[in-house]
CSV table of C-alpha atoms in Angstrom, one decimal:
chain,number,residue,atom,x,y,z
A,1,UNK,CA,192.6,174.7,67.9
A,2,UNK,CA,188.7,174.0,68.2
A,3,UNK,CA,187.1,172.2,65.3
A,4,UNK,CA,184.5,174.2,63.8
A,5,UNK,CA,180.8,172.6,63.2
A,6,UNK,CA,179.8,172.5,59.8
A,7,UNK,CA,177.1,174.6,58.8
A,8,UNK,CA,173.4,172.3,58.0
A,9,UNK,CA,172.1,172.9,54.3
A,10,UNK,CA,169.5,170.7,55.2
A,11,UNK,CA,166.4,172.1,57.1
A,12,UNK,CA,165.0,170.3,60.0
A,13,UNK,CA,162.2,167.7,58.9
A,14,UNK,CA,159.5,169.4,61.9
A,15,UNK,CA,159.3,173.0,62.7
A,16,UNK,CA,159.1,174.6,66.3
A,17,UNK,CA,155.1,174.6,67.0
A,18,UNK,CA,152.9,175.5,70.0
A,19,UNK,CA,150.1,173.0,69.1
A,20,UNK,CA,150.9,169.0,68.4
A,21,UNK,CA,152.0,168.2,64.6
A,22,UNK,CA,149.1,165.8,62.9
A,23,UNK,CA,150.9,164.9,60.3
A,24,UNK,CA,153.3,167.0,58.0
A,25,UNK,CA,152.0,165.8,54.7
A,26,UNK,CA,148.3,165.4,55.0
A,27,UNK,CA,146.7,164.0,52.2
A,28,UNK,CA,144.4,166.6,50.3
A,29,UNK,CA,141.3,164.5,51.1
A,30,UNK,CA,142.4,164.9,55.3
A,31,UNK,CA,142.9,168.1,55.1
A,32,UNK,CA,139.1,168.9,52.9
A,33,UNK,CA,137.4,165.9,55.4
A,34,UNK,CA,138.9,167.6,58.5
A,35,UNK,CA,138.1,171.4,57.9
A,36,UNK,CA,135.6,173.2,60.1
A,37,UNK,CA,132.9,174.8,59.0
A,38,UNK,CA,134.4,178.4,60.0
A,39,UNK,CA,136.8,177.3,57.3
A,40,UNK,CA,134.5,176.8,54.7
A,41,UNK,CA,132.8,180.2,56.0
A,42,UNK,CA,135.7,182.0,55.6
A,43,UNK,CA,136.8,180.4,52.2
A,44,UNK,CA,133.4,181.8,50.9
A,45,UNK,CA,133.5,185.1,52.1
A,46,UNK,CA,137.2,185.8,50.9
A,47,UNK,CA,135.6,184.2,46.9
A,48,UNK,CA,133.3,186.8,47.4
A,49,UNK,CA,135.2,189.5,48.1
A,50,UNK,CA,137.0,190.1,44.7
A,51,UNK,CA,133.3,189.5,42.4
A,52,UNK,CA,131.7,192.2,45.1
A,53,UNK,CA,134.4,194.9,45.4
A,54,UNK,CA,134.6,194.9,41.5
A,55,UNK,CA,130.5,195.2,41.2
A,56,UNK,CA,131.0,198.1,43.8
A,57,UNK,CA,134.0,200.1,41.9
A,58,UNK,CA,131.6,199.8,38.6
A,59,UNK,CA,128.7,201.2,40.7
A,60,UNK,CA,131.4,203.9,41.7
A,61,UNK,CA,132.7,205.0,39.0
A,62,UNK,CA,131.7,203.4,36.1
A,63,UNK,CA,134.0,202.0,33.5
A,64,UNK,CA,132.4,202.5,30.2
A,65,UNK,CA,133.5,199.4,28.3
A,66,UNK,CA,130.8,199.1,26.3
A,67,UNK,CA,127.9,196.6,25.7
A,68,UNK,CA,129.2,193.1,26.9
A,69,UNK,CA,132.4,194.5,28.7
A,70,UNK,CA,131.5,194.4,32.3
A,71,UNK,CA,130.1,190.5,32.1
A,72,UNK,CA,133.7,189.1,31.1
A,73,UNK,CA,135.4,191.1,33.5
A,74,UNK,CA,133.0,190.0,36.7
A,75,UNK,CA,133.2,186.5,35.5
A,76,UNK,CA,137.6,187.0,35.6
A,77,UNK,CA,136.9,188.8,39.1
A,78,UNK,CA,135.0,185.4,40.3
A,79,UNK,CA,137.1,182.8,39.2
A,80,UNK,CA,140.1,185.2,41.0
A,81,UNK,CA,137.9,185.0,44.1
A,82,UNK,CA,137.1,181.7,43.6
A,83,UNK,CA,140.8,180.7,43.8
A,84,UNK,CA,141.4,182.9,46.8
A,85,UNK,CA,138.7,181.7,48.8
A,86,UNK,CA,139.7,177.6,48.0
A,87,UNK,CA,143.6,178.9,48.7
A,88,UNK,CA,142.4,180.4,52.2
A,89,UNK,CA,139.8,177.5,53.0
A,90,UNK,CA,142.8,175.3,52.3
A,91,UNK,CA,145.7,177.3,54.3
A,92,UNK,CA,143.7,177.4,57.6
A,93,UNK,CA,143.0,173.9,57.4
A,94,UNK,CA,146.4,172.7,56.8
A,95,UNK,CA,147.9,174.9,59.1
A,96,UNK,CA,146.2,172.5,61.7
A,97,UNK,CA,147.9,169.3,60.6
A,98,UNK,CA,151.2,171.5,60.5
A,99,UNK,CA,150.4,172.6,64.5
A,100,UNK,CA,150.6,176.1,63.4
A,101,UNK,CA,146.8,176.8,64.6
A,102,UNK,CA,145.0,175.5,67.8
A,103,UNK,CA,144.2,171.9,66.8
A,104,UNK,CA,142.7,170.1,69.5
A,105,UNK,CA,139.7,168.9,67.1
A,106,UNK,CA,141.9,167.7,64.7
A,107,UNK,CA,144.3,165.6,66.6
A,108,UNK,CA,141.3,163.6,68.4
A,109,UNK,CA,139.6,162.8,65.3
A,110,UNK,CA,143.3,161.6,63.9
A,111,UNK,CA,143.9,160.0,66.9
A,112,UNK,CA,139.9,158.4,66.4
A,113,UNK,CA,141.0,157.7,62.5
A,114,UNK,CA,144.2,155.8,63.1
A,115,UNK,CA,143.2,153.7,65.9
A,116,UNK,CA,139.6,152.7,64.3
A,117,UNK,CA,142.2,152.0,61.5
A,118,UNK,CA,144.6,149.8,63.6
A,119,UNK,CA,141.9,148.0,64.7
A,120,UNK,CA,140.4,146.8,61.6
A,121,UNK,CA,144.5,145.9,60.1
A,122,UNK,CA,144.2,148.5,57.4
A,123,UNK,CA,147.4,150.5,56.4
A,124,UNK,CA,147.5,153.6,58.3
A,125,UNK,CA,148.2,156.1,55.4
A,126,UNK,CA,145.9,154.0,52.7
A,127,UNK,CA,147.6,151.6,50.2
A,128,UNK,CA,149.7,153.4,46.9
A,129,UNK,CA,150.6,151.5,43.6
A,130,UNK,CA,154.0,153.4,43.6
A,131,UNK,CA,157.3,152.1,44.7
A,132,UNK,CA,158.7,152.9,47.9
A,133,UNK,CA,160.8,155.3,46.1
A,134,UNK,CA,158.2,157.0,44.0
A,135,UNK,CA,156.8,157.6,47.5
A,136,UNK,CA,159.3,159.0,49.1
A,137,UNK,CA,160.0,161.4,46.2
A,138,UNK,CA,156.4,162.5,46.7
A,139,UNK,CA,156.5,163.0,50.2
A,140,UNK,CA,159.7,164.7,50.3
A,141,UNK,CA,158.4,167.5,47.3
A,142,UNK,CA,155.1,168.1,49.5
A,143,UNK,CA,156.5,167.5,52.6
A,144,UNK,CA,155.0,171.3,54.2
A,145,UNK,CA,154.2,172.5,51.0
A,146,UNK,CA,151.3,174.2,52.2
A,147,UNK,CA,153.5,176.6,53.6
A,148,UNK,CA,154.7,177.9,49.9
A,149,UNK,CA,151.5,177.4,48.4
A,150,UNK,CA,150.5,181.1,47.7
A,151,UNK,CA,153.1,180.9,45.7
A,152,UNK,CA,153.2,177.4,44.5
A,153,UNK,CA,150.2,175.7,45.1
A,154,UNK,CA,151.4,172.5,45.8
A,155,UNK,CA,149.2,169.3,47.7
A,156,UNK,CA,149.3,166.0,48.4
A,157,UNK,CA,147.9,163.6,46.2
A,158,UNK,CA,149.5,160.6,47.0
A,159,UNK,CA,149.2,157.8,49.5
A,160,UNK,CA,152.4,157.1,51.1
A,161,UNK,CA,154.1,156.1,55.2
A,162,UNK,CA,156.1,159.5,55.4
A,163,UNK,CA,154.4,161.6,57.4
A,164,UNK,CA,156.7,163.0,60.2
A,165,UNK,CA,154.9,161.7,63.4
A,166,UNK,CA,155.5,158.6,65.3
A,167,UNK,CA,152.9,156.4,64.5
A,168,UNK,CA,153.3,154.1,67.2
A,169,UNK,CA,151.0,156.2,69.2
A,170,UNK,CA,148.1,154.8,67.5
A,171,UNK,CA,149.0,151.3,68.0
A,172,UNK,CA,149.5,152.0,71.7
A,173,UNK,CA,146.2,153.6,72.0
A,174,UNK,CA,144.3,150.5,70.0
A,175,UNK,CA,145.8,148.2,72.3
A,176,UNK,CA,145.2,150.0,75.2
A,177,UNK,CA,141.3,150.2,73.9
A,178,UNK,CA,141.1,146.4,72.9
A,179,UNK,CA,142.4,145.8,76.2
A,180,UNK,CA,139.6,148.1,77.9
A,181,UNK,CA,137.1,146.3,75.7
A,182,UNK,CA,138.4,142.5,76.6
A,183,UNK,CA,137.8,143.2,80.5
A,184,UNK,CA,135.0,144.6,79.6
A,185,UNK,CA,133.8,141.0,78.4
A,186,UNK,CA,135.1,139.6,81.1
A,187,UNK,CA,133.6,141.1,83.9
């Protein structure tokens, strides 16, 4: 009689990309410093699409509400479009870190980041005032939260070591740069 496997509850910790994960948990300030500008483009033009398309239905067809009605509304129509653009300008640029977009920018300046970090001794992820715990509880609720967040916006805020690459890669790459640079001295 064959034993049966047992079914996992517990989802893998990377998902299948096409492009190289940067980092599963990016911080909020990595994923706002590495954006492109097409991001930022694209963020503004989806804010503005909610404040213009209710201008143009009011051009339409006019709603009548009275003296005073239409400003209130066209302010709630910004700040709706305001979130929308921020959640879009966000999504495309975490996407990257997640390897779900082309990301070839991205993981050269990480690669740039961590080694310039290695070589100056300073932790790679920045230093937290939480326990190792608190940390781990942190990375593990926004561990690829980005890919929920239209319905639970959900970031990063906290410094911490779990972010699902091999970091060893950077330290490989400073030595093999301080090496370049000593023979460079030398010769």
């Amino acid at each position: 009689m064959a034993t049966e496997q047992p079914k996992v509850l517990v989802p893998p910790r990377r998902i299948q990309t096409d492009y190289p994960l940067i980092d599963s948990d990016p911080h909020l300030r990595r994923v706002i410093r590495y954006a492109r500008p097409s991001d930022y483009a694209i963020g503004a033009g989806m804010a503005a699409v909610s404040p213009i398309t209710f201008w143009l239905m009011e051009r339409v067809s006019p709603s009548h509400v009275g003296k005073g009605g239409f400003a209130p509304l066209m302010r709630l129509a910004t700040a709706i479009g305001i979130l929308g653009g921020l959640h879009v300008f966000y999504q495309r640029s975490v996407n990257r870190f997640y390897g779900l977009t082309e990301n070839a920018r991205e993981v050269e300046m990480d690669m740039r980041e961590m080694v310039d970090k290695v070589k100056k001794g300073e932790p790679l992820y920045g230093t937290s005032e939480l326990s190792e715990h608190m940390q781990g509880v942190a990375a593990r609720n926004s561990r690829y939260a980005g890919l929920f967040s239209h319905v639970l916006p959900w970031v990063n805020i906290v410094n911490h070591n779990q972010h699902g690459v091999d970091t060893a890669k950077y330290y490989q790459q400073a030595e093999r740069e301080l090496e370049a640079e000593r023979q460079a001295k030398a010769t």
